[in-house]
């Protein structure tokens, strides 16, 4: 059985790594790793491959940055000849980034079976590019692996056939469970006893200069009491400099840092007093680690982190962000539980399903490129 895995952007890497490892333990499975090149900086991509012990990609499509249409269309155009040549039994796509939907679409048109890991999540907010990517990918996937039961309900409501959907748990937590002991060895020696850890990169938070300034003002205010560590995504760094917010102009307790590698960031999360984010993955990781998380968004595609975990949605509401943060820093924290099947074994369950699902299309169909 030949399986092609597609990764492209930072949050894909920690999801694909455990699945590749689990499939590697099955006899008769050959795996090919395709990187679309959506993320290309060393600290957004290469360092993750090393730390996650992933093999180097067999093929890199090197699409780089661009508008959504440019990036998606480049991935589609460059992936089609590759997948036609590889003729895999399955293509596995991860998460909700442009690389996910673009390559799933190529496979659907070529009748190459495609499996979506982290299926079924919905924010019900179609202004988010990721929501469009999730909806489309799930409609055209042949196997859908959900991290939590809400995913199954969403897919059922959208008419996805039940037999395609498998509740397997959260593969991102597999990686966390495996690497947490190693991450703890990476804790910086001079780390303060208490600190707030921040990540922000969504267009809704960083593309509007006034809003971004007010968020940074809140962080500046908090940092007068508790140090704030803010590893900055390249997109956010660009927007900050366009908005005239320079690292030097912030007070020294607000530390504007480069994007952190996986192990270093996990270490920082595991000891944080509170985390402020707009990332999907970090909402899940903080829930697993039982660290309070404030999400600066109106909605989340990961509602289980709110209903069961340590996550609180603060919306686009600066006074609420301040109040919630003050409460957390005063020790008023929400108690959380780890959702079912977030147990470090999700990838093994995926490997079981995949290896028992022979491709359902005649191989000759995987050649209809013209
Ligand atoms: C993408 C995903 C988002 C995910 C995020 C994690 C989509 C629609 N969005 O958003 O879901 O949470 O990755 O990081 O796929 N850039 C660099 N170096 C890089 C990569 C990006 O400098 O290695 C800069 C470029 O200026 C680029 C911008 O970041 O234009 C945005 O990158 P892009 O991949 O388009 O989207 P993200 O915002 O990273």
GROMACS .gro file of C-alpha atoms and ligand atoms in nm:
model
  409
    1UNK     CA    1   0.000   0.000   0.000
    2UNK     CA    2   0.142   0.338  -0.101
    3UNK     CA    3   0.038   0.640   0.103
    4UNK     CA    4   0.121   0.999   0.015
    5UNK     CA    5   0.112   1.252   0.299
    6UNK     CA    6   0.073   1.620   0.218
    7UNK     CA    7   0.196   1.890   0.453
    8UNK     CA    8   0.241   2.259   0.386
    9UNK     CA    9   0.210   2.486   0.686
   10UNK     CA   10   0.338   2.481   1.042
   11UNK     CA   11   0.032   2.324   1.210
   12UNK     CA   12   0.040   2.030   0.965
   13UNK     CA   13   0.377   1.898   1.074
   14UNK     CA   14   0.288   1.787   1.428
   15UNK     CA   15  -0.025   1.614   1.291
   16UNK     CA   16   0.144   1.421   1.011
   17UNK     CA   17   0.445   1.309   1.220
   18UNK     CA   18   0.259   1.058   1.445
   19UNK     CA   19   0.051   0.922   1.155
   20UNK     CA   20   0.363   0.853   0.951
   21UNK     CA   21   0.524   0.687   1.251
   22UNK     CA   22   0.220   0.470   1.321
   23UNK     CA   23   0.187   0.364   0.957
   24UNK     CA   24   0.559   0.291   0.949
   25UNK     CA   25   0.496   0.014   1.202
   26UNK     CA   26   0.260  -0.166   0.960
   27UNK     CA   27   0.409  -0.415   0.717
   28UNK     CA   28   0.371  -0.349   0.349
   29UNK     CA   29   0.313   0.026   0.378
   30UNK     CA   30   0.524   0.261   0.162
   31UNK     CA   31   0.504   0.631   0.241
   32UNK     CA   32   0.590   0.942   0.042
   33UNK     CA   33   0.598   1.287   0.200
   34UNK     CA   34   0.505   1.589  -0.012
   35UNK     CA   35   0.567   1.942   0.124
   36UNK     CA   36   0.381   2.211  -0.067
   37UNK     CA   37   0.622   2.482   0.050
   38UNK     CA   38   0.337   2.701   0.184
   39UNK     CA   39   0.563   2.764   0.485
   40UNK     CA   40   0.930   2.784   0.388
   41UNK     CA   41   1.123   2.975   0.656
   42UNK     CA   42   1.362   2.766   0.865
   43UNK     CA   43   1.178   2.848   1.187
   44UNK     CA   44   0.830   2.789   1.036
   45UNK     CA   45   0.917   2.456   0.874
   46UNK     CA   46   1.265   2.291   0.880
   47UNK     CA   47   1.313   2.311   1.255
   48UNK     CA   48   0.981   2.130   1.302
   49UNK     CA   49   1.090   1.843   1.077
   50UNK     CA   50   1.403   1.800   1.287
   51UNK     CA   51   1.236   1.821   1.625
   52UNK     CA   52   0.945   1.595   1.526
   53UNK     CA   53   1.191   1.345   1.374
   54UNK     CA   54   1.014   1.355   1.040
   55UNK     CA   55   1.193   1.241   0.727
   56UNK     CA   56   1.287   1.516   0.482
   57UNK     CA   57   1.008   1.566   0.228
   58UNK     CA   58   1.049   1.345  -0.080
   59UNK     CA   59   0.904   1.623  -0.292
   60UNK     CA   60   0.878   1.998  -0.227
   61UNK     CA   61   0.637   2.192  -0.450
   62UNK     CA   62   0.793   2.523  -0.335
   63UNK     CA   63   0.480   2.731  -0.382
   64UNK     CA   64   0.570   2.995  -0.120
   65UNK     CA   65   0.349   3.289  -0.023
   66UNK     CA   66   0.080   3.462  -0.225
   67UNK     CA   67  -0.285   3.552  -0.218
   68UNK     CA   68  -0.520   3.264  -0.138
   69UNK     CA   69  -0.604   3.216  -0.506
   70UNK     CA   70  -0.241   3.225  -0.611
   71UNK     CA   71  -0.125   2.989  -0.339
   72UNK     CA   72  -0.413   2.744  -0.382
   73UNK     CA   73  -0.392   2.739  -0.762
   74UNK     CA   74  -0.014   2.692  -0.758
   75UNK     CA   75  -0.049   2.396  -0.522
   76UNK     CA   76  -0.318   2.244  -0.744
   77UNK     CA   77  -0.113   2.288  -1.062
   78UNK     CA   78   0.209   2.156  -0.910
   79UNK     CA   79   0.057   1.865  -0.716
   80UNK     CA   80  -0.140   1.711  -1.005
   81UNK     CA   81   0.158   1.578  -1.208
   82UNK     CA   82   0.326   1.459  -0.890
   83UNK     CA   83   0.030   1.256  -0.769
   84UNK     CA   84  -0.038   1.120  -1.119
   85UNK     CA   85   0.316   0.988  -1.125
   86UNK     CA   86   0.308   0.848  -0.772
   87UNK     CA   87  -0.030   0.671  -0.818
   88UNK     CA   88  -0.084   0.625  -0.443
   89UNK     CA   89  -0.353   0.412  -0.284
   90UNK     CA   90  -0.429   0.695  -0.040
   91UNK     CA   91  -0.343   1.061  -0.004
   92UNK     CA   92  -0.359   1.190   0.352
   93UNK     CA   93  -0.423   1.561   0.413
   94UNK     CA   94  -0.415   1.741   0.748
   95UNK     CA   95  -0.599   2.026   0.916
   96UNK     CA   96  -0.748   2.326   0.738
   97UNK     CA   97  -0.476   2.515   0.555
   98UNK     CA   98  -0.468   2.605   0.186
   99UNK     CA   99  -0.242   2.305   0.116
  100UNK     CA  100  -0.510   2.074   0.259
  101UNK     CA  101  -0.797   2.182   0.037
  102UNK     CA  102  -0.586   2.230  -0.276
  103UNK     CA  103  -0.441   1.879  -0.274
  104UNK     CA  104  -0.768   1.716  -0.166
  105UNK     CA  105  -0.934   1.877  -0.467
  106UNK     CA  106  -0.671   1.741  -0.705
  107UNK     CA  107  -0.724   1.390  -0.566
  108UNK     CA  108  -1.103   1.411  -0.582
  109UNK     CA  109  -1.091   1.500  -0.952
  110UNK     CA  110  -0.845   1.220  -1.027
  111UNK     CA  111  -1.049   0.971  -0.822
  112UNK     CA  112  -0.752   0.910  -0.595
  113UNK     CA  113  -0.881   0.825  -0.246
  114UNK     CA  114  -0.816   1.101   0.004
  115UNK     CA  115  -0.823   1.083   0.383
  116UNK     CA  116  -0.867   1.396   0.594
  117UNK     CA  117  -0.712   1.403   0.939
  118UNK     CA  118  -0.882   1.651   1.176
  119UNK     CA  119  -1.213   1.642   0.989
  120UNK     CA  120  -1.547   1.781   1.103
  121UNK     CA  121  -1.431   2.088   1.296
  122UNK     CA  122  -1.650   2.393   1.232
  123UNK     CA  123  -1.639   2.751   1.356
  124UNK     CA  124  -1.952   2.828   1.146
  125UNK     CA  125  -1.770   3.146   1.049
  126UNK     CA  126  -1.725   3.160   0.673
  127UNK     CA  127  -1.519   3.476   0.692
  128UNK     CA  128  -1.230   3.254   0.804
  129UNK     CA  129  -1.035   3.103   0.513
  130UNK     CA  130  -0.979   2.790   0.723
  131UNK     CA  131  -1.356   2.732   0.754
  132UNK     CA  132  -1.390   2.728   0.375
  133UNK     CA  133  -1.096   2.487   0.357
  134UNK     CA  134  -1.257   2.256   0.617
  135UNK     CA  135  -1.600   2.251   0.452
  136UNK     CA  136  -1.466   2.176   0.106
  137UNK     CA  137  -1.208   1.919   0.214
  138UNK     CA  138  -1.464   1.723   0.414
  139UNK     CA  139  -1.713   1.715   0.126
  140UNK     CA  140  -1.462   1.553  -0.109
  141UNK     CA  141  -1.273   1.321   0.126
  142UNK     CA  142  -1.323   0.944   0.123
  143UNK     CA  143  -1.219   0.888   0.484
  144UNK     CA  144  -1.267   1.146   0.757
  145UNK     CA  145  -1.087   1.121   1.090
  146UNK     CA  146  -1.242   1.335   1.363
  147UNK     CA  147  -1.071   1.447   1.685
  148UNK     CA  148  -1.388   1.480   1.893
  149UNK     CA  149  -1.755   1.389   1.875
  150UNK     CA  150  -1.873   1.736   1.769
  151UNK     CA  151  -1.687   1.667   1.444
  152UNK     CA  152  -1.905   1.362   1.380
  153UNK     CA  153  -2.222   1.563   1.447
  154UNK     CA  154  -2.114   1.840   1.210
  155UNK     CA  155  -2.036   1.594   0.931
  156UNK     CA  156  -2.363   1.411   0.980
  157UNK     CA  157  -2.551   1.742   0.959
  158UNK     CA  158  -2.373   1.813   0.629
  159UNK     CA  159  -2.477   1.478   0.487
  160UNK     CA  160  -2.140   1.303   0.491
  161UNK     CA  161  -2.195   0.926   0.483
  162UNK     CA  162  -2.143   0.776   0.827
  163UNK     CA  163  -1.924   0.492   0.707
  164UNK     CA  164  -1.656   0.738   0.594
  165UNK     CA  165  -1.624   0.900   0.937
  166UNK     CA  166  -1.404   0.764   1.216
  167UNK     CA  167  -1.372   0.922   1.559
  168UNK     CA  168  -1.005   0.862   1.640
  169UNK     CA  169  -0.902   1.142   1.877
  170UNK     CA  170  -0.647   1.415   1.843
  171UNK     CA  171  -0.321   1.344   1.658
  172UNK     CA  172  -0.169   1.673   1.771
  173UNK     CA  173  -0.195   1.545   2.127
  174UNK     CA  174  -0.007   1.228   2.019
  175UNK     CA  175   0.291   1.447   1.937
  176UNK     CA  176   0.252   1.645   2.258
  177UNK     CA  177   0.243   1.329   2.471
  178UNK     CA  178   0.551   1.191   2.298
  179UNK     CA  179   0.759   1.507   2.315
  180UNK     CA  180   0.655   1.673   2.643
  181UNK     CA  181   0.936   1.508   2.846
  182UNK     CA  182   1.193   1.628   2.592
  183UNK     CA  183   1.032   1.973   2.577
  184UNK     CA  184   1.064   2.014   2.954
  185UNK     CA  185   1.441   1.984   2.915
  186UNK     CA  186   1.428   2.290   2.688
  187UNK     CA  187   1.282   2.527   2.948
  188UNK     CA  188   1.493   2.841   2.950
  189UNK     CA  189   1.692   2.869   3.275
  190UNK     CA  190   1.604   3.234   3.330
  191UNK     CA  191   1.227   3.174   3.284
  192UNK     CA  192   1.022   3.387   3.527
  193UNK     CA  193   0.805   3.209   3.783
  194UNK     CA  194   0.490   3.361   3.631
  195UNK     CA  195   0.441   3.479   3.273
  196UNK     CA  196   0.179   3.518   3.002
  197UNK     CA  197   0.250   3.351   2.667
  198UNK     CA  198   0.096   3.507   2.355
  199UNK     CA  199   0.051   3.410   1.989
  200UNK     CA  200  -0.157   3.605   1.738
  201UNK     CA  201  -0.158   3.562   1.363
  202UNK     CA  202  -0.517   3.543   1.232
  203UNK     CA  203  -0.613   3.807   0.976
  204UNK     CA  204  -0.901   3.912   1.206
  205UNK     CA  205  -0.649   4.013   1.475
  206UNK     CA  206  -0.347   4.136   1.289
  207UNK     CA  207  -0.469   4.285   0.960
  208UNK     CA  208  -0.649   4.579   1.120
  209UNK     CA  209  -0.379   4.817   1.248
  210UNK     CA  210  -0.597   4.984   1.514
  211UNK     CA  211  -0.714   4.653   1.656
  212UNK     CA  212  -0.360   4.514   1.659
  213UNK     CA  213  -0.240   4.828   1.839
  214UNK     CA  214  -0.510   4.791   2.106
  215UNK     CA  215  -0.413   4.425   2.160
  216UNK     CA  216  -0.047   4.517   2.196
  217UNK     CA  217  -0.149   4.795   2.439
  218UNK     CA  218  -0.326   4.537   2.659
  219UNK     CA  219  -0.015   4.318   2.651
  220UNK     CA  220   0.202   4.619   2.735
  221UNK     CA  221  -0.025   4.697   3.031
  222UNK     CA  222  -0.020   4.340   3.163
  223UNK     CA  223   0.357   4.320   3.125
  224UNK     CA  224   0.396   4.591   3.390
  225UNK     CA  225   0.277   4.324   3.641
  226UNK     CA  226   0.373   3.993   3.479
  227UNK     CA  227   0.625   3.930   3.199
  228UNK     CA  228   0.467   3.867   2.860
  229UNK     CA  229   0.642   3.641   2.605
  230UNK     CA  230   0.521   3.694   2.250
  231UNK     CA  231   0.678   3.477   1.977
  232UNK     CA  232   0.568   3.655   1.661
  233UNK     CA  233   0.447   3.486   1.341
  234UNK     CA  234   0.602   3.640   1.025
  235UNK     CA  235   0.262   3.766   0.913
  236UNK     CA  236   0.213   3.943   1.248
  237UNK     CA  237   0.568   4.081   1.241
  238UNK     CA  238   0.498   4.235   0.899
  239UNK     CA  239   0.168   4.386   1.016
  240UNK     CA  240   0.326   4.523   1.335
  241UNK     CA  241   0.594   4.702   1.143
  242UNK     CA  242   0.336   4.839   0.893
  243UNK     CA  243   0.137   4.968   1.192
  244UNK     CA  244   0.448   5.127   1.339
  245UNK     CA  245   0.461   4.892   1.638
  246UNK     CA  246   0.831   4.818   1.682
  247UNK     CA  247   0.981   4.575   1.934
  248UNK     CA  248   1.204   4.854   2.072
  249UNK     CA  249   0.905   5.075   2.150
  250UNK     CA  250   0.749   4.817   2.381
  251UNK     CA  251   0.857   4.794   2.743
  252UNK     CA  252   1.119   4.530   2.818
  253UNK     CA  253   0.878   4.307   3.008
  254UNK     CA  254   0.686   4.259   2.683
  255UNK     CA  255   0.926   4.035   2.496
  256UNK     CA  256   0.871   4.025   2.121
  257UNK     CA  257   1.042   3.703   2.008
  258UNK     CA  258   1.097   3.508   1.685
  259UNK     CA  259   0.855   3.219   1.617
  260UNK     CA  260   0.950   2.941   1.857
  261UNK     CA  261   1.038   2.586   1.749
  262UNK     CA  262   0.797   2.310   1.859
  263UNK     CA  263   0.981   2.190   2.170
  264UNK     CA  264   1.062   2.535   2.302
  265UNK     CA  265   0.705   2.654   2.251
  266UNK     CA  266   0.558   2.345   2.417
  267UNK     CA  267   0.793   2.397   2.712
  268UNK     CA  268   0.676   2.758   2.744
  269UNK     CA  269   0.309   2.654   2.725
  270UNK     CA  270   0.352   2.387   2.991
  271UNK     CA  271   0.464   2.641   3.256
  272UNK     CA  272   0.266   2.949   3.151
  273UNK     CA  273   0.040   3.124   3.402
  274UNK     CA  274  -0.193   3.202   3.113
  275UNK     CA  275  -0.190   3.181   2.734
  276UNK     CA  276  -0.349   3.433   2.498
  277UNK     CA  277  -0.396   3.307   2.143
  278UNK     CA  278  -0.598   3.293   1.824
  279UNK     CA  279  -0.447   2.961   1.711
  280UNK     CA  280  -0.657   2.645   1.688
  281UNK     CA  281  -0.386   2.404   1.796
  282UNK     CA  282  -0.289   2.605   2.102
  283UNK     CA  283  -0.647   2.597   2.231
  284UNK     CA  284  -0.615   2.218   2.225
  285UNK     CA  285  -0.266   2.196   2.368
  286UNK     CA  286  -0.349   2.422   2.664
  287UNK     CA  287  -0.660   2.213   2.734
  288UNK     CA  288  -0.446   1.900   2.747
  289UNK     CA  289  -0.183   2.072   2.964
  290UNK     CA  290  -0.452   2.224   3.191
  291UNK     CA  291  -0.317   2.576   3.133
  292UNK     CA  292  -0.571   2.863   3.121
  293UNK     CA  293  -0.619   2.994   2.768
  294UNK     CA  294  -0.791   3.311   2.647
  295UNK     CA  295  -0.881   3.296   2.279
  296UNK     CA  296  -0.911   3.632   2.103
  297UNK     CA  297  -1.182   3.523   1.861
  298UNK     CA  298  -1.561   3.540   1.840
  299UNK     CA  299  -1.589   3.166   1.777
  300UNK     CA  300  -1.391   2.845   1.773
  301UNK     CA  301  -1.398   2.530   1.561
  302UNK     CA  302  -1.279   2.352   1.875
  303UNK     CA  303  -1.577   2.405   2.112
  304UNK     CA  304  -1.474   2.109   2.326
  305UNK     CA  305  -1.180   2.315   2.454
  306UNK     CA  306  -1.435   2.561   2.595
  307UNK     CA  307  -1.702   2.314   2.718
  308UNK     CA  308  -1.456   2.067   2.866
  309UNK     CA  309  -1.115   2.229   2.867
  310UNK     CA  310  -0.944   2.542   2.994
  311UNK     CA  311  -1.027   2.768   2.700
  312UNK     CA  312  -1.235   3.089   2.723
  313UNK     CA  313  -1.345   3.285   2.416
  314UNK     CA  314  -1.304   3.656   2.482
  315UNK     CA  315  -1.418   3.771   2.138
  316UNK     CA  316  -1.320   4.110   1.999
  317UNK     CA  317  -1.362   4.277   2.331
  318UNK     CA  318  -1.065   4.457   2.488
  319UNK     CA  319  -1.229   4.524   2.831
  320UNK     CA  320  -1.329   4.155   2.851
  321UNK     CA  321  -0.974   4.045   2.762
  322UNK     CA  322  -0.840   4.267   3.040
  323UNK     CA  323  -1.095   4.144   3.296
  324UNK     CA  324  -1.048   3.775   3.215
  325UNK     CA  325  -0.672   3.812   3.224
  326UNK     CA  326  -0.680   3.992   3.559
  327UNK     CA  327  -0.901   3.714   3.697
  328UNK     CA  328  -0.659   3.445   3.575
  329UNK     CA  329  -0.360   3.627   3.717
  330UNK     CA  330  -0.545   3.654   4.048
  331UNK     CA  331  -0.571   3.275   4.048
  332UNK     CA  332  -0.936   3.245   3.938
  333UNK     CA  333  -0.887   2.970   3.683
  334UNK     CA  334  -1.130   2.740   3.508
  335UNK     CA  335  -1.093   2.370   3.581
  336UNK     CA  336  -1.066   2.152   3.275
  337UNK     CA  337  -1.071   1.788   3.171
  338UNK     CA  338  -0.892   1.618   2.884
  339UNK     CA  339  -1.144   1.521   2.611
  340UNK     CA  340  -1.197   1.152   2.535
  341UNK     CA  341  -0.942   0.990   2.301
  342UNK     CA  342  -0.688   1.269   2.344
  343UNK     CA  343  -0.463   0.998   2.478
  344UNK     CA  344  -0.154   0.982   2.256
  345UNK     CA  345  -0.289   0.694   2.043
  346UNK     CA  346  -0.501   0.865   1.776
  347UNK     CA  347  -0.249   0.799   1.498
  348UNK     CA  348  -0.247   0.426   1.575
  349UNK     CA  349  -0.625   0.421   1.532
  350UNK     CA  350  -0.589   0.604   1.199
  351UNK     CA  351  -0.327   0.356   1.080
  352UNK     CA  352  -0.559   0.066   1.167
  353UNK     CA  353  -0.843   0.213   0.963
  354UNK     CA  354  -0.628   0.308   0.663
  355UNK     CA  355  -0.455  -0.027   0.637
  356UNK     CA  356  -0.793  -0.203   0.646
  357UNK     CA  357  -0.938   0.020   0.373
  358UNK     CA  358  -0.799  -0.084   0.040
  359UNK     CA  359  -0.846   0.180  -0.227
  360UNK     CA  360  -1.203   0.162  -0.347
  361UNK     CA  361  -1.131   0.282  -0.703
  362UNK     CA  362  -0.984   0.073  -0.984
  363UNK     CA  363  -0.616   0.179  -1.020
  364UNK     CA  364  -0.669   0.272  -1.383
  365UNK     CA  365  -0.903   0.552  -1.271
  366UNK     CA  366  -0.611   0.722  -1.096
  367UNK     CA  367  -0.472   0.806  -1.436
  368UNK     CA  368  -0.744   1.026  -1.576
  369UNK     CA  369  -0.540   1.344  -1.572
  370UNK     CA  370  -0.634   1.466  -1.914
  371LIG     C1  371  -0.150   2.952   0.765
  371LIG     C2  372  -0.287   2.885   0.771
  371LIG     C3  373  -0.342   2.897   0.913
  371LIG     C4  374  -0.243   2.846   1.015
  371LIG     C5  375  -0.111   2.918   0.997
  371LIG     C6  376  -0.006   2.873   1.095
  371LIG     C7  377  -0.417   2.899   0.562
  371LIG     C8  378  -0.535   2.959   0.501
  371LIG     N1  379  -0.383   2.948   0.684
  371LIG     O1  380  -0.170   3.090   0.787
  371LIG     O2  381  -0.460   2.822   0.922
  371LIG     O3  382  -0.293   2.868   1.145
  371LIG     O4  383  -0.065   2.897   0.864
  371LIG     O5  384   0.109   2.945   1.082
  371LIG     O6  385  -0.356   2.808   0.506
  371LIG     N2  386   0.537   3.378   0.583
  371LIG     C9  387   0.673   3.384   0.597
  371LIG     N3  388   0.741   3.267   0.607
  371LIG    C10  389   0.681   3.146   0.603
  371LIG    C11  390   0.539   3.141   0.590
  371LIG    C12  391   0.469   3.257   0.581
  371LIG     O7  392   0.733   3.490   0.600
  371LIG     O8  393   0.750   3.045   0.614
  371LIG    C13  394   0.462   3.503   0.577
  371LIG    C14  395   0.440   3.551   0.437
  371LIG     O9  396   0.451   3.689   0.436
  371LIG    C15  397   0.296   3.513   0.409
  371LIG    C16  398   0.233   3.524   0.546
  371LIG    O10  399   0.337   3.485   0.638
  371LIG    O11  400   0.238   3.595   0.315
  371LIG    C17  401   0.114   3.433   0.564
  371LIG    O12  402   0.148   3.298   0.534
  371LIG     P1  403   0.036   3.195   0.481
  371LIG    O13  404   0.091   3.060   0.471
  371LIG    O14  405  -0.031   3.251   0.363
  371LIG    O15  406  -0.073   3.197   0.593
  371LIG     P2  407  -0.058   3.195   0.751
  371LIG    O16  408  -0.104   3.327   0.802
  371LIG    O17  409   0.077   3.147   0.796
   0.00000   0.00000   0.00000
